[in-house]
Coordinates of C-alpha atoms and ligand atoms in Angstrom, one line a residue:
X1 CA 27.4 -13.2 9.8
X2 CA 26.4 -14.6 6.3
X3 CA 22.6 -13.8 5.9
X4 CA 20.3 -15.0 3.1
X5 CA 17.2 -12.8 2.4
X6 CA 14.5 -14.5 0.6
X7 CA 12.5 -12.0 -1.4
X8 CA 13.7 -8.6 -2.8
X9 CA 10.4 -6.7 -2.2
X10 CA 10.6 -3.5 0.1
X11 CA 10.9 -5.8 3.4
X12 CA 13.7 -7.6 2.0
X13 CA 15.4 -4.3 0.7
X14 CA 14.9 -2.7 4.1
X15 CA 16.2 -5.7 5.9
X16 CA 19.3 -6.1 3.7
X17 CA 20.2 -2.4 4.0
X18 CA 19.9 -2.5 7.7
X19 CA 21.9 -5.8 7.9
X20 CA 24.6 -4.6 5.5
X21 CA 25.0 -1.4 7.6
X22 CA 25.5 -3.5 10.7
X23 CA 28.4 -5.3 9.0
X24 CA 26.6 -8.6 7.9
X25 CA 27.4 -10.1 4.6
X26 CA 23.9 -10.3 2.8
X27 CA 22.7 -12.1 -0.2
X28 CA 19.0 -11.1 -1.4
X29 CA 17.6 -14.0 -3.4
X30 CA 14.7 -12.9 -5.6
X31 CA 12.7 -15.3 -7.9
X32 CA 11.9 -12.5 -10.5
X33 CA 14.4 -11.0 -12.9
X34 CA 13.9 -7.7 -11.0
X35 CA 13.7 -6.5 -7.5
X36 CA 10.9 -4.5 -5.8
X37 CA 8.2 -6.9 -5.3
X38 CA 4.9 -5.1 -5.2
X39 CA 6.6 -1.7 -6.1
X40 CA 8.6 -1.4 -9.3
X41 CA 8.5 0.4 -12.7
X42 CA 9.2 -0.5 -16.2
X43 CA 9.4 1.2 -19.5
X44 CA 6.2 1.5 -21.7
X45 CA 7.2 0.4 -25.2
X46 CA 4.9 2.8 -27.1
X47 CA 5.6 6.0 -25.2
X48 CA 9.0 5.5 -23.4
X49 CA 7.3 6.5 -20.2
X50 CA 8.4 4.9 -16.9
X51 CA 5.2 3.1 -15.7
X52 CA 4.6 1.7 -12.2
X53 CA 3.1 -1.6 -11.7
X54 CA 0.8 0.3 -9.5
X55 CA 0.4 3.8 -8.3
X56 CA 1.5 4.2 -4.7
X57 CA 1.1 7.0 -2.3
X58 CA 2.4 7.5 1.2
X59 CA 1.6 10.0 3.9
X60 CA 3.4 12.3 6.5
X61 CA 2.7 9.8 9.2
X62 CA 4.5 6.9 7.5
X63 CA 7.8 7.8 9.1
X64 CA 9.8 4.6 8.3
X65 CA 9.3 4.7 4.7
X66 CA 10.1 8.4 4.6
X67 CA 13.2 7.8 6.6
X68 CA 14.1 4.9 4.2
X69 CA 13.9 7.4 1.2
X70 CA 16.0 9.9 3.2
X71 CA 18.6 7.3 3.8
X72 CA 18.7 6.5 0.2
X73 CA 18.9 10.3 -0.7
X74 CA 15.7 10.1 -2.9
X75 CA 13.1 11.7 -0.7
X76 CA 13.3 14.8 -3.0
X77 CA 12.2 12.7 -5.8
X78 CA 8.5 12.8 -4.3
X79 CA 5.8 15.5 -4.5
X80 CA 4.8 16.1 -0.8
X81 CA 1.9 18.2 0.5
X82 CA 2.4 20.6 3.6
X83 CA -1.1 19.6 4.6
X84 CA -3.8 17.4 3.2
X85 CA -5.5 18.8 0.2
X86 CA -7.6 16.4 -2.0
X87 CA -10.2 17.5 -4.8
X88 CA -13.1 15.1 -4.7
X89 CA -15.3 14.8 -7.8
X90 CA -18.8 13.2 -7.7
X91 CA -20.0 11.0 -10.6
X92 CA -21.5 14.1 -12.3
X93 CA -18.4 16.3 -12.3
X94 CA -19.3 18.4 -9.1
X95 CA -16.1 19.2 -7.2
X96 CA -15.6 19.7 -3.5
X97 CA -12.3 19.5 -1.8
X98 CA -11.2 17.9 1.4
X99 CA -8.4 19.7 3.2
X100 CA -6.6 20.3 6.6
X101 CA -6.8 23.7 8.1
X102 CA -4.5 25.4 10.6
X103 CA -7.0 24.8 13.5
X104 CA -5.7 22.8 16.4
X105 CA -5.7 18.9 16.2
X106 CA -9.2 17.6 16.4
X107 CA -10.8 20.5 14.8
X108 CA -8.4 20.7 11.7
X109 CA -10.7 18.9 9.4
X110 CA -13.9 20.5 10.5
X111 CA -13.9 23.3 8.1
X112 CA -13.5 21.2 5.2
X113 CA -16.0 18.6 6.4
X114 CA -18.6 21.5 7.1
X115 CA -18.1 22.8 3.5
X116 CA -17.9 19.4 1.8
X117 CA -20.8 19.2 -0.6
X118 CA -20.8 15.4 -1.3
X119 CA -22.4 14.5 2.1
X120 CA -25.5 15.7 3.6
X121 CA -25.5 17.5 7.0
X122 CA -27.0 14.4 8.7
X123 CA -24.1 12.3 7.3
X124 CA -21.6 14.9 8.8
X125 CA -23.1 14.8 12.0
X126 CA -22.8 10.9 12.0
X127 CA -19.2 11.2 11.0
X128 CA -18.5 13.5 13.8
X129 CA -20.1 11.2 16.2
X130 CA -17.8 8.2 15.1
X131 CA -14.8 10.5 15.4
X132 CA -15.9 11.5 19.0
X133 CA -16.5 7.7 19.8
X134 CA -12.9 6.9 18.6
X135 CA -11.5 9.7 20.7
X136 CA -13.0 8.4 23.8
X137 CA -12.5 4.7 23.2
X138 CA -12.2 2.9 26.3
X139 CA -9.5 0.5 26.9
X140 CA -11.9 -2.4 27.6
X141 CA -13.5 -1.8 24.2
X142 CA -10.2 -2.2 22.3
X143 CA -10.0 -6.0 22.9
X144 CA -13.0 -6.9 21.0
X145 CA -12.0 -4.6 17.9
X146 CA -9.8 -7.4 16.7
X147 CA -12.8 -9.7 16.4
X148 CA -15.4 -7.5 14.7
X149 CA -15.5 -5.8 11.3
X150 CA -15.1 -1.9 10.8
X151 CA -18.7 -2.1 9.4
X152 CA -20.1 -3.7 12.6
X153 CA -18.4 -1.0 14.7
X154 CA -19.7 1.7 12.4
X155 CA -23.1 0.4 12.7
X156 CA -22.9 0.3 16.5
X157 CA -21.9 4.1 16.1
X158 CA -25.2 4.6 14.1
X159 CA -23.5 5.1 10.7
X160 CA -26.1 4.8 7.9
X161 CA -25.4 2.5 4.9
X162 CA -25.0 5.6 2.7
X163 CA -22.4 7.1 5.1
X164 CA -20.4 3.9 5.2
X165 CA -20.4 3.7 1.5
X166 CA -19.7 7.3 0.7
X167 CA -17.3 8.2 3.6
X168 CA -15.8 5.3 5.6
X169 CA -15.3 3.1 2.4
X170 CA -13.9 6.0 0.7
X171 CA -11.3 6.0 3.5
X172 CA -10.7 2.3 3.8
X173 CA -10.4 1.6 0.0
X174 CA -7.0 3.4 -0.5
X175 CA -5.6 2.7 3.0
X176 CA -6.8 -0.9 3.4
X177 CA -7.6 -2.2 -0.1
X178 CA -10.9 -3.3 1.0
X179 CA -14.3 -2.0 2.3
X180 CA -15.5 -1.5 5.8
X181 CA -17.4 -4.8 5.8
X182 CA -14.1 -7.0 5.2
X183 CA -11.7 -4.9 7.5
X184 CA -11.2 -5.6 11.2
X185 CA -12.2 -2.7 13.3
X186 CA -8.9 -2.5 15.0
X187 CA -7.2 -2.2 11.7
X188 CA -9.3 0.5 10.4
X189 CA -9.3 2.5 13.7
X190 CA -5.5 2.1 13.7
X191 CA -5.3 4.0 10.5
X192 CA -7.8 6.7 11.6
X193 CA -5.8 7.2 14.9
X194 CA -2.5 7.6 13.1
X195 CA -4.0 9.7 10.4
X196 CA -6.3 12.0 12.2
X197 CA -5.7 12.0 16.1
X198 CA -1.9 12.4 16.4
X199 CA -0.8 15.3 14.2
X200 CA -2.7 17.7 12.0
X201 CA -0.1 17.2 9.2
X202 CA -0.3 13.2 9.6
X203 CA -2.5 12.7 6.5
X204 CA -0.7 15.1 4.2
X205 CA -0.2 13.0 1.0
X206 CA 3.0 12.2 -0.7
X207 CA 3.5 10.7 -4.2
X208 CA 6.5 9.5 -6.2
X209 CA 7.4 11.9 -8.7
X210 CA 9.6 9.3 -10.5
X211 CA 9.1 5.5 -11.1
X212 CA 9.1 3.3 -8.0
X213 CA 12.4 1.5 -9.2
X214 CA 14.2 4.8 -9.5
X215 CA 12.8 6.0 -6.3
X216 CA 13.7 3.1 -4.0
X217 CA 14.5 -0.1 -5.6
X218 CA 17.6 0.6 -7.5
X219 CA 19.1 3.0 -4.9
X220 CA 18.5 0.3 -2.2
X221 CA 20.2 -2.4 -4.2
X222 CA 23.1 0.0 -5.1
X223 CA 23.3 0.8 -1.3
X224 CA 23.4 -3.0 -0.4
X225 CA 25.8 -3.8 -3.0
X226 CA 28.0 -0.8 -2.0
X227 CA 28.3 -2.4 1.6
X228 CA 29.4 -5.6 0.1
X229 CA 26.1 -7.4 -0.3
X230 CA 24.7 -9.3 -3.3
X231 CA 21.5 -9.2 -5.2
X232 CA 20.7 -12.4 -6.9
X233 CA 17.7 -12.3 -9.4
X234 CA 16.1 -15.4 -11.0
X235 CA 16.9 -17.1 -7.7
X236 CA 13.5 -18.4 -6.5
X237 CA 13.7 -20.5 -3.3
X238 CA 11.8 -23.8 -3.7
X239 CA 12.3 -25.3 -0.3
X240 CA 13.7 -24.3 3.1
X241 CA 15.5 -27.2 4.7
X242 CA 15.4 -27.7 8.5
X243 CA 17.8 -29.8 10.5
X244 CA 18.1 -30.1 14.3
X245 CA 15.5 -27.3 14.8
X246 CA 17.2 -24.7 12.6
X247 CA 17.3 -23.7 8.8
X248 CA 20.1 -25.7 7.3
X249 CA 19.9 -24.3 3.8
X250 CA 17.8 -23.2 0.9
X251 CA 17.0 -25.3 -2.2
X252 CA 16.6 -23.0 -5.3
X253 CA 14.6 -23.4 -8.5
X254 CA 17.4 -24.4 -10.9
X255 CA 18.7 -27.3 -8.6
X256 CA 21.1 -25.0 -6.8
X257 CA 21.4 -24.5 -3.1
X258 CA 22.6 -21.9 -0.7
X259 CA 23.7 -22.0 3.0
X260 CA 24.0 -19.1 5.3
X261 CA 24.3 -18.7 9.1
X262 CA 20.9 -16.9 9.3
X263 CA 17.9 -16.4 7.1
X264 CA 15.1 -13.6 6.7
X265 CA 12.0 -14.6 4.9
X266 CA 10.7 -11.4 3.3
X267 CA 7.8 -13.2 1.5
X268 CA 4.2 -12.8 1.6
X269 CA 2.8 -15.4 4.0
X270 CA 1.1 -17.5 1.3
X271 CA 4.4 -17.6 -0.5
X272 CA 6.4 -18.6 2.6
X273 CA 4.2 -21.5 3.7
X274 CA 4.7 -23.9 0.8
X275 CA 8.4 -23.8 1.2
X276 CA 8.4 -25.1 4.8
X277 CA 8.1 -28.8 5.9
X278 CA 4.6 -29.7 7.0
X279 CA 5.6 -30.2 10.8
X280 CA 7.0 -26.6 11.0
X281 CA 3.8 -25.1 9.3
X282 CA 1.9 -26.5 12.1
X283 CA 4.0 -24.6 14.6
X284 CA 3.3 -21.0 15.8
X285 CA 3.7 -18.4 14.4
X286 CA 3.6 -20.3 10.9
X287 CA 0.3 -21.8 11.7
X288 CA -1.3 -18.2 11.9
X289 CA -0.2 -17.4 8.3
X290 CA -2.9 -19.9 6.8
X291 CA -5.4 -17.1 7.7
X292 CA -3.9 -14.4 5.5
X293 CA -5.6 -13.8 2.1
X294 CA -4.2 -11.9 -0.9
X295 CA -6.1 -9.0 -2.2
X296 CA -5.9 -7.5 -5.8
X297 CA -5.3 -3.9 -7.0
X298 CA -5.9 -2.8 -10.7
X299 CA -4.4 0.3 -12.4
X300 CA -5.8 1.9 -15.6
X301 CA -3.0 4.0 -17.2
X302 CA -4.5 6.6 -19.8
X303 CA -2.7 8.9 -22.2
X304 CA -4.8 11.9 -23.3
X305 CA -3.9 14.1 -26.3
X306 CA -4.4 17.3 -24.1
X307 CA -4.6 18.5 -20.5
X308 CA -7.7 17.1 -18.8
X309 CA -6.8 17.5 -15.0
X310 CA -5.8 20.6 -13.3
X311 CA -4.7 18.6 -10.1
X312 CA -1.8 16.5 -9.1
X313 CA -4.2 13.9 -7.9
X314 CA -7.9 13.6 -7.0
X315 CA -10.5 11.3 -5.5
X316 CA -13.8 10.3 -7.0
X317 CA -17.1 9.5 -5.1
X318 CA -20.1 7.4 -6.3
X319 CA -18.0 6.1 -9.1
X320 CA -15.8 3.2 -9.8
X321 CA -13.0 5.5 -10.7
X322 CA -11.8 6.0 -6.9
X323 CA -8.5 7.9 -7.5
X324 CA -6.7 9.5 -10.4
X325 CA -3.0 10.6 -10.4
X326 CA -1.8 13.2 -13.0
X327 CA 1.7 11.5 -13.7
X328 CA 2.7 14.2 -16.1
X329 CA 2.3 17.1 -13.6
X330 CA 3.7 14.8 -10.8
X331 CA 6.8 14.1 -12.9
X332 CA 7.2 17.9 -13.6
X333 CA 6.6 17.3 -17.4
X334 CA 5.2 19.7 -20.0
X335 CA 1.4 19.2 -20.0
X336 CA 0.3 21.3 -23.0
X337 CA 0.9 18.3 -25.4
X338 CA -1.2 15.9 -23.2
X339 CA -1.4 14.2 -20.0
X340 CA -1.0 10.7 -18.4
X341 CA -3.4 9.8 -15.7
X342 CA -3.3 6.7 -13.7
X343 CA -6.5 5.5 -12.1
X344 CA -5.8 3.2 -9.1
X345 CA -8.7 0.9 -8.3
X346 CA -8.6 -0.8 -4.9
X347 CA -10.7 -3.9 -4.2
X348 CA -11.7 -4.1 -7.9
X349 CA -14.0 -7.1 -7.6
X350 CA -15.3 -8.3 -11.0
X351 CA -13.3 -5.6 -12.8
X352 CA -10.2 -7.6 -12.1
X353 CA -11.3 -10.4 -14.5
X354 CA -12.0 -8.3 -17.4
X355 CA -9.6 -7.9 -20.2
X356 CA -7.8 -4.4 -20.9
X357 CA -10.3 -3.3 -23.5
X358 CA -13.3 -4.2 -21.1
X359 CA -11.8 -2.4 -18.1
X360 CA -11.2 0.7 -20.5
X361 CA -14.8 0.5 -21.8
X362 CA -16.3 0.3 -18.3
X363 CA -14.1 3.0 -16.5
X364 CA -13.4 5.5 -19.2
X365 CA -17.1 6.7 -19.6
X366 CA -17.3 7.1 -15.8
X367 CA -14.1 9.3 -15.8
X368 CA -15.3 11.4 -18.6
X369 CA -18.6 12.0 -16.7
X370 CA -16.8 13.0 -13.4
X371 CA -14.2 15.0 -15.1
X372 CA -15.7 17.2 -17.9
X373 CA -12.4 18.3 -19.7
X374 CA -11.8 14.5 -20.4
X375 CA -14.9 14.4 -22.4
X376 CA -13.5 16.3 -25.4
X377 CA -10.0 14.7 -25.1
X378 CA -8.8 11.9 -27.3
X379 CA -7.5 8.8 -25.5
X380 CA -4.3 8.0 -27.6
X381 CA -3.0 5.1 -25.5
X382 CA -4.1 3.0 -22.5
X383 CA -2.8 -0.1 -20.5
X384 CA -4.0 -2.0 -17.6
X385 CA -1.7 -3.3 -14.8
X386 CA -3.1 -6.0 -12.5
X387 CA -1.6 -7.1 -9.2
X388 CA -3.3 -10.1 -7.8
X389 CA -1.5 -10.3 -4.5
X390 CA -1.2 -6.5 -3.9
X391 CA -1.9 -6.6 -0.1
X392 CA -3.5 -8.9 2.5
X393 CA -7.1 -8.6 3.6
X394 CA -6.8 -7.1 7.2
X395 CA -9.7 -9.4 8.3
X396 CA -10.9 -9.9 11.9
X397 CA -9.0 -12.5 13.9
X398 CA -5.6 -12.3 12.0
X399 CA -2.7 -12.7 14.2
X400 CA 0.5 -11.0 12.8
X401 CA 3.8 -12.4 13.7
X402 CA 6.9 -10.8 15.0
X403 CA 10.3 -11.2 13.7
X404 CA 11.5 -14.2 15.8
X405 CA 10.4 -17.7 15.0
X406 CA 11.0 -21.2 16.9
X407 CA 13.7 -21.7 14.3
X408 CA 16.3 -19.5 16.0
X409 CA 18.3 -18.6 12.7
X410 CA 15.0 -17.7 10.7
X411 CA 13.5 -14.3 11.0
X412 CA 10.3 -12.9 9.5
X413 CA 9.8 -9.8 7.5
X414 CA 7.0 -8.6 5.2
X415 CA 4.3 -6.1 5.2
X416 CA 2.0 -8.7 7.0
X417 CA 4.2 -8.7 10.1
X418 CA 3.0 -7.1 13.5
X419 CA 3.8 -3.4 12.7
X420 CA 0.3 -2.4 13.5
X421 CA 0.2 -0.9 10.0
X422 CA -1.9 -2.3 7.1
X423 CA -0.2 -3.9 4.1
X424 CA 1.7 -0.8 3.1
X425 CA 5.3 0.4 2.1
X426 CA 5.5 1.7 5.8
X427 CA 4.8 -1.8 7.2
X428 CA 7.1 -3.6 4.7
X429 CA 10.1 -1.1 5.7
X430 CA 9.3 -1.4 9.4
X431 CA 9.1 -5.1 9.4
X432 CA 12.4 -5.4 7.4
X433 CA 14.4 -3.1 9.7
X434 CA 12.8 -4.8 12.8
X435 CA 13.8 -8.4 11.6
X436 CA 17.3 -7.1 10.9
X437 CA 17.7 -5.7 14.4
X438 CA 16.3 -9.0 16.0
X439 CA 18.8 -11.0 13.7
X440 CA 21.6 -8.7 14.8
X441 CA 20.8 -9.0 18.4
X442 CA 20.6 -12.8 18.2
X443 CA 23.9 -12.8 16.3
X444 CA 25.6 -10.8 19.0
X445 CA 24.0 -12.6 22.0
Ligands
FAD1 C1 -0.8 -2.1 -7.1 C2 -0.5 -1.8 -5.8 C3 -0.8 -0.6 -5.1 C4 -0.4 -0.3 -3.7 N1 -0.5 0.9 -3.3 C5 0.1 1.2 -2.1 C6 0.1 2.6 -1.6 O1 -0.4 3.5 -2.3 N2 0.8 2.8 -0.5 C7 1.4 1.9 0.2 O2 2.0 2.1 1.2 N3 1.4 0.5 -0.1 C8 0.7 0.1 -1.3 N4 0.8 -0.9 -1.8 C9 1.1 -2.1 -0.9 C10 2.7 -2.2 -0.9 O3 3.3 -2.0 -2.1 C11 3.2 -3.6 -0.1 O4 2.5 -3.6 1.1 C12 4.7 -3.7 0.0 O5 5.3 -3.2 -1.0 C13 5.0 -5.3 0.2 O6 6.3 -5.3 0.4 P1 6.8 -6.9 1.0 O7 8.4 -6.7 0.8 O8 6.4 -7.2 2.2 O9 6.2 -7.9 -0.1 P2 6.6 -8.0 -1.7 O10 6.7 -6.8 -2.4 O11 5.4 -8.9 -2.1 O12 8.0 -8.7 -1.8 C14 8.2 -10.2 -1.7 C15 9.2 -10.6 -2.8 O13 9.5 -11.9 -2.7 C16 9.6 -12.4 -4.0 N5 9.4 -14.0 -4.0 C17 8.2 -14.6 -3.8 N6 8.4 -15.9 -3.8 C18 9.7 -16.1 -3.8 C19 10.5 -17.4 -3.7 N7 10.1 -18.5 -3.6 N8 11.9 -17.1 -3.8 C20 12.6 -15.7 -3.9 N9 11.7 -14.7 -3.9 C21 10.3 -14.9 -3.9 C22 8.7 -11.8 -4.8 O14 9.0 -11.7 -6.2 C23 8.8 -10.3 -4.2 O15 9.8 -9.6 -4.9 C24 0.3 -1.3 -3.1 C25 0.7 -2.5 -3.8 C26 0.2 -2.8 -5.0 C27 0.6 -3.9 -5.8

């Protein structure tokens, strides 16, 4: 069957690979000159370094994304921990690590939490109480978790504002790209259950050791093309035409059009809606998509003239820095001549509106306070990358669609689909393979 896939982000690439594997003739239509969507890399003119549009990490429990890399033969181009180990620095440079021990599931984080110096004993007892509540969550309680914020749930479990800010927001920022006050309780608890209650190794962190394009974008395009598929860049879709209750064709930006037997939308919800006729937008599940809001992420890339970090990555507490990744070490490069750090700032708020220099001037002094070796080091280069539509806000009340739609030959993929996972590479890959399987089943029915 001839299949048109709109959007060549991870969801489109995963759908394309799965469909091509199942013998369909696919064309990926991408509005930009390059593929990858929210995940790509480019060459920094000054240094020649491969820079990501935004630092990404994944975890042991993100099995679909790991399997995708295995299928592409690139899982080895990642740095993967056996078990969780994250150095955490406070605003004054005091370090205390979080790690996962060999104790049985449920107790595996206890030794680290007991020794963790950035929280008081009272805060640790609150956290233990919240984890116990999650463990014994009753079925009847689950229903309302969709409707309330994680913050509300935490307050019900008697978590203080300090504990929410210094521990729970610390977990939701990198995983949900928002604070507890914005996330639905069900989405946040899903992450906690996947990460902390199923397998002691689940939260072991993995980070690309190479640029995202070399890791999964280019290999996926090559694999799709190797199976007879096509990647068309600068092929933005302007309109999805509907006739007799099915998609009849796509109108492209440059006045061209394309016709296929079936279609996969692998677009963000706010990108898909304007392409559809008004009467289709009013139908479920399309009408649910109005409620999705994009959320930004900002990255500050810093080149220092000497080593400043003795870790692969670290987290920061009571500081706007959040997370730092030592790209030089992750890439296995020589560190004595300097290090490149990438600071990943989720839910950046007003920082997002500042220019590059203003971002540097606000964040660098905080990094230097929290990371003493950076105080003496000279910053030889910096750049800021901003992604205004990095993720969707996992707000209470969102209804996430499945792959099938009332238009029988249109299927939905994208990290916003009902995979259970937040807006992540895991969700994008899962949604792409699910949409491909649904399309294939429909084609063979
Ligand atoms: C800075 C940043 C950091 C992140 N950190 C992490 C992380 O650490 N871990 C993690 O798992 N996830 C992370 N994410 C989220 C993750 O990258 C996304 O959830 C995922 O990649 C989304 O994939 P997608 O295919 O659903 O959507 P997208 O990547 O948005 O793909 C949609 C594609 O459609 C194209 N398109 C749009 N309109 C049209 C049109 N009209 N016609 C044709 N094409 C069109 C777009 O150009 C794009 O290529 C991060 C995202 C960003 C931006």
